Amino acid sequence: MTPQEIAQRLITVAGSPKLTETLLSLQQELTIEVVNALMMETLGVYKQDAAKALLIATVMEKVSYHMKVAQGEAQALAISMKAAALNEFGRYDEALDLYEEAERFFERQQSWRRVIALRINQVAVLRNLGKYTDAIQLAQDAQKMLEKSKEPLNVYQATLEINVAWAYKQVGNLEAALAAYQHALAINLEMEHAIKAASVQQDMGILLEEMGRFDEAESLFETAKNTFFSMEQWQEVARLELNLGILAFRRAQHQKALGHLEISRTGFAELQNKSEVAFVDLYRSHVYLELNLLDEAIELAVFAEKLFRQLKQQWPRALVFINLARAYHRQGHLSLASQFYTKVRRLLNQLSAKPMLRQVDSERAALALDEGRIDTARRIGQRVLKQLDQKKEPLLLVRIWHLLAQCALLQVNPNLDQAEKYANALLSLIEQVGLVDFRADAFYLQGQIAEKRGAVLLAKVHYEESLTAVTILRQSLSIDELQINYMVNKLPIYEAGIRLLHDHFRG
C-alpha cells in the first residue's frame, strides 16, 4: 500500500478499538511518509472540522509510537497538528505549549523552515490569547528568520502578515494592519491560493468595518463567503455569516443581523465548535441589547462569559463585560454597571487594546451623565475626543459628539451654541457614514436645543424627524415583540412631540 492508502485506512478506524490492531498489523509499513500523508489530511480539514483534525492528529501521534525510524520528527509533526486543531477549538494555552514543544525539536534538528512555520503559528495563538505585544515581538523575530532564509517562503510570509495585522489592529495601528493584509492578499492571489485569499478578505473586511468603511467590508465578506461556499468550507461560511451579522448590527439592521447570526450559530453548532457558538451568542446579546431585550441579552452574555473563562479567552471576556455593563446601565443598575466598566477597563489595559478602551471610556462618560455627574462626563468625553482618530473611528466620534452636546445642554448654565455645534456635526457625519440608528437621537437632540431657545415650531419639526427615523427602524423589525421592546427607550421622543402639540393647542 502507498503511504496515502495507509493513512486513509488508519483514518477509517480512528477513534475505534480497531485502531490499535490496525497499527500493529501495519507496523513494518509505518514510515515518516505515512505521517506526512496524515498531516496533509489534517491540514485539509482543520479549518472546517477541527474535531476531525484533532482525531487525525491523535492517530499521527500513535503512529509515531510504532515507528523505528524518525520517531522524534513524527511526534513533533503530530503535536504541531494537535496544536492547530486545539487553536481552532479555542484551547489556546494548550495549543501554545504544543507548538513550543514542536519548535524545540525542529530547532535542535536545525530544520529552520519548520521553526519559522511554528513561530508564525504561535503568533496566531498569542494573538488569540490577547497577548498582542508578545505576538508582534515574535512576528518580528519570525520576519528576521524569513529574510535570512534562502528558500522562497511566500506562503509563510503571507501567514505572518495576517497574524501581525490582527495584532496591529488590536493595539490601534490600523494603517499598519491594513498594509499587512493587503500584502498578504497580494501574495495569496499571486500564488492562486483561493481559500487563503478568501481568509485574508474576511480579515480585511473586519478591519475596514472598524474603520467605518462598511460598504467595502460587506463586499469583501460576500466575496469570501462565495469562495468558501463553493469549496465547501463550512466552518468559514459560518464565520462569514457571523461577520455579516456583526456588520448588519453596526449598521442598525437588526433583523438582518439576527438572521445572519442564527445561520452562523447553526453552522458552528453542527461542527461542535463551542467557542464560536459562544461568540455568536455574544453578538446576539449585542443585538438584543439594542432591541431592549435586556434580560435575554444578559442571559446570553453570562452564558458566553462562562465558556470564554473556561477557555481562558480574555478578549471575548472583555466584550462580554462591556455588554453586561451596558445592559445593567439600561436597567438602571448604575452601580453594577460601573463595576463591570471598571473590570473591563482593567482587562483592556492588560491587553493594550487602546481602541476598545476609548469605547469603554465613552460609555463610562454616558454612565456618569446619567448619574448627574456632568463635569465628569464632559472630562472623560473630551479626553476620548482628543485620543481618537476622527477619520477612522466615525462610530465612536458620533457617540462622543452626542455626549458632549448633552453635557452642554444639561449643565447649570446651558451652552446652546456649543450643543448645537456638536449636534449639527454629528448629524452630518451620520448621514455621511450611513449610521441610520443614530438619526433619531440626533434629531431629538436638535429638537431639545431648539426648544431651549424657545423656537417651538422648529423643535416640533426636529421631533417629527426623530419620530420618522424611529418608525422606519421599528418597521424594519418583523416580529411584534421586537418592535415593542425596541420602543422602550424611544418613548421620550414621543413624549416630547406630544407635549409640544399639547402646549400648541393650549396656547
CSV table of N, CA and C in Angstrom, one decimal, residues 318-388:
chain,number,residue,atom,x,y,z
A,318,ALA,N,-13.7,40.4,27.7
A,318,ALA,CA,-13.8,41.9,27.7
A,318,ALA,C,-15.1,42.4,27.0
A,319,LEU,N,-15.4,41.8,25.9
A,319,LEU,CA,-16.6,42.1,25.1
A,319,LEU,C,-17.8,41.8,25.9
A,320,VAL,N,-17.8,40.7,26.6
A,320,VAL,CA,-18.9,40.3,27.4
A,320,VAL,C,-19.2,41.3,28.5
A,321,PHE,N,-18.1,41.7,29.2
A,321,PHE,CA,-18.2,42.6,30.3
A,321,PHE,C,-18.8,43.9,29.8
A,322,ILE,N,-18.4,44.4,28.6
A,322,ILE,CA,-18.9,45.6,28.1
A,322,ILE,C,-20.4,45.5,27.9
A,323,ASN,N,-20.9,44.3,27.4
A,323,ASN,CA,-22.3,44.2,27.1
A,323,ASN,C,-23.1,44.1,28.4
A,324,LEU,N,-22.5,43.4,29.4
A,324,LEU,CA,-23.2,43.4,30.7
A,324,LEU,C,-23.3,44.8,31.3
A,325,ALA,N,-22.2,45.5,31.2
A,325,ALA,CA,-22.3,46.9,31.8
A,325,ALA,C,-23.4,47.7,31.1
A,326,ARG,N,-23.5,47.6,29.8
A,326,ARG,CA,-24.5,48.3,29.0
A,326,ARG,C,-25.9,47.9,29.5
A,327,ALA,N,-26.1,46.6,29.6
A,327,ALA,CA,-27.4,46.1,29.9
A,327,ALA,C,-27.8,46.6,31.3
A,328,TYR,N,-26.9,46.4,32.3
A,328,TYR,CA,-27.2,46.9,33.7
A,328,TYR,C,-27.4,48.4,33.7
A,329,HIS,N,-26.7,49.1,32.9
A,329,HIS,CA,-26.9,50.6,32.8
A,329,HIS,C,-28.3,50.9,32.3
A,330,ARG,N,-28.8,50.2,31.3
A,330,ARG,CA,-30.1,50.5,30.8
A,330,ARG,C,-31.2,50.0,31.8
A,331,GLN,N,-30.9,49.0,32.6
A,331,GLN,CA,-31.9,48.6,33.6
A,331,GLN,C,-31.9,49.5,34.8
A,332,GLY,N,-31.0,50.5,34.8
A,332,GLY,CA,-30.9,51.4,35.9
A,332,GLY,C,-30.1,51.0,37.1
A,333,HIS,N,-29.4,49.8,36.9
A,333,HIS,CA,-28.5,49.3,38.0
A,333,HIS,C,-27.1,50.0,37.7
A,334,LEU,N,-27.0,51.3,38.1
A,334,LEU,CA,-25.8,52.1,37.7
A,334,LEU,C,-24.6,51.6,38.4
A,335,SER,N,-24.7,51.3,39.7
A,335,SER,CA,-23.6,50.8,40.5
A,335,SER,C,-23.0,49.5,39.9
A,336,LEU,N,-23.9,48.6,39.5
A,336,LEU,CA,-23.4,47.3,39.0
A,336,LEU,C,-22.8,47.6,37.6
A,337,ALA,N,-23.4,48.5,36.8
A,337,ALA,CA,-22.8,48.8,35.5
A,337,ALA,C,-21.4,49.4,35.7
A,338,SER,N,-21.2,50.3,36.7
A,338,SER,CA,-19.9,50.9,36.9
A,338,SER,C,-18.9,49.8,37.3
A,339,GLN,N,-19.3,48.8,38.1
A,339,GLN,CA,-18.4,47.7,38.5
A,339,GLN,C,-17.9,47.0,37.2
A,340,PHE,N,-18.8,46.7,36.3
A,340,PHE,CA,-18.3,46.0,35.1
A,340,PHE,C,-17.5,46.8,34.2
A,341,TYR,N,-17.7,48.1,34.1
A,341,TYR,CA,-16.9,49.0,33.3
A,341,TYR,C,-15.5,49.1,33.9
A,342,THR,N,-15.4,49.1,35.2
A,342,THR,CA,-14.1,49.1,35.9
A,342,THR,C,-13.3,47.8,35.6
A,343,LYS,N,-14.1,46.7,35.7
A,343,LYS,CA,-13.5,45.4,35.4
A,343,LYS,C,-13.0,45.3,34.0
A,344,VAL,N,-13.8,45.7,33.0
A,344,VAL,CA,-13.4,45.6,31.6
A,344,VAL,C,-12.2,46.6,31.3
A,345,ARG,N,-12.2,47.7,32.0
A,345,ARG,CA,-11.1,48.7,31.7
A,345,ARG,C,-9.8,48.1,32.2
A,346,ARG,N,-9.8,47.4,33.3
A,346,ARG,CA,-8.6,46.8,33.8
A,346,ARG,C,-8.1,45.7,32.9
A,347,LEU,N,-9.0,44.9,32.4
A,347,LEU,CA,-8.7,43.9,31.4
A,347,LEU,C,-8.1,44.4,30.1
A,348,LEU,N,-8.8,45.5,29.6
A,348,LEU,CA,-8.3,46.0,28.3
A,348,LEU,C,-7.0,46.7,28.5
A,349,ASN,N,-6.7,47.3,29.6
A,349,ASN,CA,-5.4,47.8,29.9
A,349,ASN,C,-4.3,46.7,29.8
A,350,GLN,N,-4.6,45.6,30.4
A,350,GLN,CA,-3.7,44.4,30.3
A,350,GLN,C,-3.4,44.0,28.9
A,351,LEU,N,-4.5,44.1,28.0
A,351,LEU,CA,-4.4,43.7,26.7
A,351,LEU,C,-3.8,44.8,25.7
A,352,SER,N,-3.6,46.0,26.3
A,352,SER,CA,-3.2,47.1,25.5
A,352,SER,C,-4.1,47.4,24.3
A,353,ALA,N,-5.4,47.2,24.5
A,353,ALA,CA,-6.4,47.4,23.5
A,353,ALA,C,-6.9,48.8,23.5
A,354,LYS,N,-6.2,49.8,23.0
A,354,LYS,CA,-6.5,51.2,23.1
A,354,LYS,C,-7.8,51.6,22.4
A,355,PRO,N,-8.1,51.1,21.2
A,355,PRO,CA,-9.4,51.5,20.6
A,355,PRO,C,-10.6,51.1,21.4
A,356,MET,N,-10.6,49.9,22.0
A,356,MET,CA,-11.7,49.4,22.8
A,356,MET,C,-11.7,50.2,24.1
A,357,LEU,N,-10.6,50.6,24.6
A,357,LEU,CA,-10.5,51.4,25.9
A,357,LEU,C,-11.3,52.7,25.6
A,358,ARG,N,-11.0,53.3,24.5
A,358,ARG,CA,-11.7,54.6,24.2
A,358,ARG,C,-13.2,54.4,24.1
A,359,GLN,N,-13.7,53.3,23.6
A,359,GLN,CA,-15.1,53.0,23.5
A,359,GLN,C,-15.7,52.8,24.9
A,360,VAL,N,-15.0,52.1,25.7
A,360,VAL,CA,-15.4,51.9,27.1
A,360,VAL,C,-15.5,53.2,27.9
A,361,ASP,N,-14.5,54.0,27.7
A,361,ASP,CA,-14.5,55.3,28.3
A,361,ASP,C,-15.7,56.2,27.9
A,362,SER,N,-16.0,56.1,26.6
A,362,SER,CA,-17.2,56.8,26.1
A,362,SER,C,-18.5,56.4,26.9
A,363,GLU,N,-18.5,55.1,27.1
A,363,GLU,CA,-19.7,54.6,27.8
A,363,GLU,C,-19.7,54.9,29.3
A,364,ARG,N,-18.5,54.9,29.9
A,364,ARG,CA,-18.3,55.4,31.3
A,364,ARG,C,-18.8,56.8,31.4
A,365,ALA,N,-18.5,57.6,30.4
A,365,ALA,CA,-18.9,59.0,30.4
A,365,ALA,C,-20.4,59.1,30.3
A,366,ALA,N,-21.1,58.3,29.5
A,366,ALA,CA,-22.5,58.3,29.4
A,366,ALA,C,-23.2,57.9,30.7
A,367,LEU,N,-22.5,56.9,31.4
A,367,LEU,CA,-23.0,56.5,32.7
A,367,LEU,C,-22.9,57.6,33.7
A,368,ALA,N,-21.8,58.3,33.7
A,368,ALA,CA,-21.6,59.5,34.6
A,368,ALA,C,-22.7,60.5,34.3
A,369,LEU,N,-23.0,60.7,33.1
A,369,LEU,CA,-24.1,61.7,32.7
A,369,LEU,C,-25.4,61.3,33.3
A,370,ASP,N,-25.7,60.0,33.2
A,370,ASP,CA,-27.0,59.5,33.8
A,370,ASP,C,-27.0,59.6,35.3
A,371,GLU,N,-25.8,59.6,35.9
A,371,GLU,CA,-25.7,59.7,37.4
A,371,GLU,C,-25.8,61.2,37.8
A,372,GLY,N,-25.8,62.1,36.8
A,372,GLY,CA,-25.9,63.5,37.1
A,372,GLY,C,-24.5,64.1,37.3
A,373,ARG,N,-23.4,63.4,37.0
A,373,ARG,CA,-22.1,63.9,37.2
A,373,ARG,C,-21.6,64.5,35.8
A,374,ILE,N,-22.2,65.7,35.5
A,374,ILE,CA,-22.0,66.2,34.2
A,374,ILE,C,-20.5,66.6,33.9
A,375,ASP,N,-19.9,67.2,34.9
A,375,ASP,CA,-18.5,67.6,34.7
A,375,ASP,C,-17.6,66.4,34.5
A,376,THR,N,-17.9,65.3,35.2
A,376,THR,CA,-17.1,64.1,35.0
A,376,THR,C,-17.3,63.5,33.6
A,377,ALA,N,-18.6,63.5,33.2
A,377,ALA,CA,-18.9,63.0,31.8
A,377,ALA,C,-18.2,63.9,30.7
A,378,ARG,N,-18.2,65.2,30.9
A,378,ARG,CA,-17.6,66.1,29.9
A,378,ARG,C,-16.1,65.8,29.9
A,379,ARG,N,-15.5,65.7,31.1
A,379,ARG,CA,-14.0,65.5,31.2
A,379,ARG,C,-13.6,64.2,30.5
A,380,ILE,N,-14.3,63.1,30.7
A,380,ILE,CA,-14.0,61.8,30.1
A,380,ILE,C,-14.2,61.9,28.6
A,381,GLY,N,-15.3,62.6,28.2
A,381,GLY,CA,-15.6,62.7,26.8
A,381,GLY,C,-14.6,63.5,26.0
A,382,GLN,N,-14.2,64.6,26.6
A,382,GLN,CA,-13.1,65.4,25.9
A,382,GLN,C,-11.8,64.7,25.8
A,383,ARG,N,-11.5,63.9,26.8
A,383,ARG,CA,-10.2,63.1,26.8
A,383,ARG,C,-10.3,62.1,25.6
A,384,VAL,N,-11.4,61.4,25.5
A,384,VAL,CA,-11.6,60.5,24.4
A,384,VAL,C,-11.5,61.2,23.0
A,385,LEU,N,-12.2,62.3,23.0
A,385,LEU,CA,-12.2,63.1,21.7
A,385,LEU,C,-10.8,63.4,21.2
A,386,LYS,N,-9.9,63.8,22.2
A,386,LYS,CA,-8.5,64.1,21.8
A,386,LYS,C,-7.7,62.8,21.4
A,387,GLN,N,-8.1,61.7,21.9
A,387,GLN,CA,-7.4,60.4,21.6
A,387,GLN,C,-7.8,59.8,20.3
A,388,LEU,N,-9.0,59.9,19.9
A,388,LEU,CA,-9.5,59.1,18.8
A,388,LEU,C,-9.1,59.8,17.5
